[in-house]
Coordinates of C-alpha atoms in Angstrom, one line a residue:
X16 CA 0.0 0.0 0.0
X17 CA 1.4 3.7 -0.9
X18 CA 0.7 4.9 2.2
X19 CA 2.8 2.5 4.1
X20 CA 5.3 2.7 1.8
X21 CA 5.5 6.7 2.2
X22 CA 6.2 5.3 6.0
X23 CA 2.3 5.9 7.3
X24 CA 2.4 9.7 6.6
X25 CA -0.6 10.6 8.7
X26 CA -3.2 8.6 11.0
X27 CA -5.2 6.2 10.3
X28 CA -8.3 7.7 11.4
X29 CA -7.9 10.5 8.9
X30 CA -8.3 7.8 6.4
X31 CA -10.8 6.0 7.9
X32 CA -13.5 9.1 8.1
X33 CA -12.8 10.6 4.8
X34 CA -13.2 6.8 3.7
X35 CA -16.7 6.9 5.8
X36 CA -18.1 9.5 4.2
X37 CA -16.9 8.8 0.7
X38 CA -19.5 5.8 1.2
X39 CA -21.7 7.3 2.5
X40 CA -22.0 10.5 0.0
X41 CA -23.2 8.6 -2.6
X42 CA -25.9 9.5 -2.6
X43 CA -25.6 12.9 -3.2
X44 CA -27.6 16.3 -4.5
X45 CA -28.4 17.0 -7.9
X46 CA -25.1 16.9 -10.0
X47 CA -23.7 20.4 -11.3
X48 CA -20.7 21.5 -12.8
X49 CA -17.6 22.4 -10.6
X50 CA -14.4 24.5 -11.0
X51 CA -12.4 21.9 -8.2
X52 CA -9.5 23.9 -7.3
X53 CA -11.2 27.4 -7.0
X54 CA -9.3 29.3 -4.2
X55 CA -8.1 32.9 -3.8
X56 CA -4.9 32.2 -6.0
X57 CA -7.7 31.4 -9.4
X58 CA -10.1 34.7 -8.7
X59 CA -8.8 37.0 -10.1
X60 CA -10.6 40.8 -11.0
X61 CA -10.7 42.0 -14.3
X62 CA -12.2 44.6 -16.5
X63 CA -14.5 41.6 -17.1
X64 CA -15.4 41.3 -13.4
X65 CA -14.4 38.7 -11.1
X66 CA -13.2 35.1 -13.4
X67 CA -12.2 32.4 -11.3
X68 CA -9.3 30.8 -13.5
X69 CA -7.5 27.5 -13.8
X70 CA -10.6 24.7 -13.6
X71 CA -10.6 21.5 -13.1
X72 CA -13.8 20.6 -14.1
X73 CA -15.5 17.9 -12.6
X74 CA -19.4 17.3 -12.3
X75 CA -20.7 16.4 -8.9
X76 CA -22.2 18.4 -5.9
X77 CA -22.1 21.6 -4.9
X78 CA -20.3 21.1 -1.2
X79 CA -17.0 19.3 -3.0
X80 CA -16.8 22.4 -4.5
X81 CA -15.7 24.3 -1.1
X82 CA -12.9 21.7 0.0
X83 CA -10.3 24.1 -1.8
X84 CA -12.0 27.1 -0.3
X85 CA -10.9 25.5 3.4
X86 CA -7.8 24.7 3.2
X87 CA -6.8 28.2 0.7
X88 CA -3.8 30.1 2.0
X89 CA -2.5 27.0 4.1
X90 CA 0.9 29.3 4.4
X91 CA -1.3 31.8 6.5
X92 CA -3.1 28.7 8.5
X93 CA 0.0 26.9 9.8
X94 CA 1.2 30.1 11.0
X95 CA -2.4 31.1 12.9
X96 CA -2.2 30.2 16.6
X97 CA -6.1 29.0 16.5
X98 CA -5.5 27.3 12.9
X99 CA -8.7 24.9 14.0
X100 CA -10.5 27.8 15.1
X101 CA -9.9 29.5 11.4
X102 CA -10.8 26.0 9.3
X103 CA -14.1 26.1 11.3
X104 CA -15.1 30.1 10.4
X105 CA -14.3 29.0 7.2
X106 CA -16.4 25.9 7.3
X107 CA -19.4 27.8 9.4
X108 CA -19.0 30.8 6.2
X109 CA -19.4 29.3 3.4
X110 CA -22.3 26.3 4.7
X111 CA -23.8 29.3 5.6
X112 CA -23.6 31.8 2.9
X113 CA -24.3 28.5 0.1
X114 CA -27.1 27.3 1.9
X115 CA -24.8 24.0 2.4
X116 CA -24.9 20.9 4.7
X117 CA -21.8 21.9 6.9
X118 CA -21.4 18.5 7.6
X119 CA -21.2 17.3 3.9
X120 CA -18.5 20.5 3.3
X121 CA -16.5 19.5 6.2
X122 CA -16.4 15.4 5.1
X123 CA -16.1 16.9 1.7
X124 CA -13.2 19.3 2.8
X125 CA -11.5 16.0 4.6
X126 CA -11.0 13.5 1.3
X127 CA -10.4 16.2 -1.1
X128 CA -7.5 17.6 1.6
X129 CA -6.3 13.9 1.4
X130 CA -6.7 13.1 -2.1
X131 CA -4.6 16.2 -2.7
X132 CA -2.1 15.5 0.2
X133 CA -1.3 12.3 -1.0
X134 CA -0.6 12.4 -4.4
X135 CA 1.8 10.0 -6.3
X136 CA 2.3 8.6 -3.4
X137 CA 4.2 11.6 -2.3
X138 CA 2.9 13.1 1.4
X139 CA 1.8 17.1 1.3
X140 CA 2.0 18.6 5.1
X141 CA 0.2 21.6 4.2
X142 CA -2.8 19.3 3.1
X143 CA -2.4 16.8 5.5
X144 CA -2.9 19.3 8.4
X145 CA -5.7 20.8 6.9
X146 CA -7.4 17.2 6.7
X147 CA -6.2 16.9 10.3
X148 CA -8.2 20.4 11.1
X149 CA -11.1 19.4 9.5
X150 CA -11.5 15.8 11.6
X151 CA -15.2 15.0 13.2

């Protein structure tokens, strides 16, 4: 297994609940399409108006598309004293502001902060830790 072989680069757990939830999102909302990696570093302003750059379009629900949304500006979030405190502002804005289940963002927020964290095989901190903040 890759993650073994990376010598077990995070807990178990974290892999177990984002695991969970992938199961049990299956049955999800209505499919739309979704940018997947929109964050602050793709919105750019323009004499157009705001365009979010750089998709990576993927059609599912509306929730996966906040995952990158959490976890933006991960520099900024290790450095923040109350880093969980932060992840969970962000989590309580945008379930809020979207009219989202929070608790669909946040298990959403979890595998995609894995899925990107581990890619290749190849451990990402930044993500990693952002997974970790964003635990049940």
């Amino acid at each position: 297994m890759a993650w073994e072989a990376a010598g077990r680069p995070f807990e178990p757990a974290l892999l177990d609940e984002a695991v969970e939830f992938l199961r049990a999102a299956a049955a999800s909302e209505d499919a739309v399409l979704l940018h997947q990696d929109l964050h602050g570093g793709n919105v750019l302003r323009s004499a157009r108006g705001w365009l979010a750059i750089d998709p990576k379009p993927l059609v599912g629900e509306r929730a996966f598309d906040v995952a990158s949304l959490l976890r933006d500006r991960r520099d900024d979030l290790a450095r923040d004293p109350d880093a969980a405190g932060r992840i969970r502002r962000r989590l309580d804005f945008y379930s809020d502001r979207l009219g989202l289940d929070r608790e669909r963002v946040r298990g959403w927020g979890l595998a995609h902060a894995l899925a990107w964290g581990f890619e290749g095989g190849r451990p990402f901190a930044g993500h990693i830790e952002c997974a970790r903040l964003l635990m049940g």
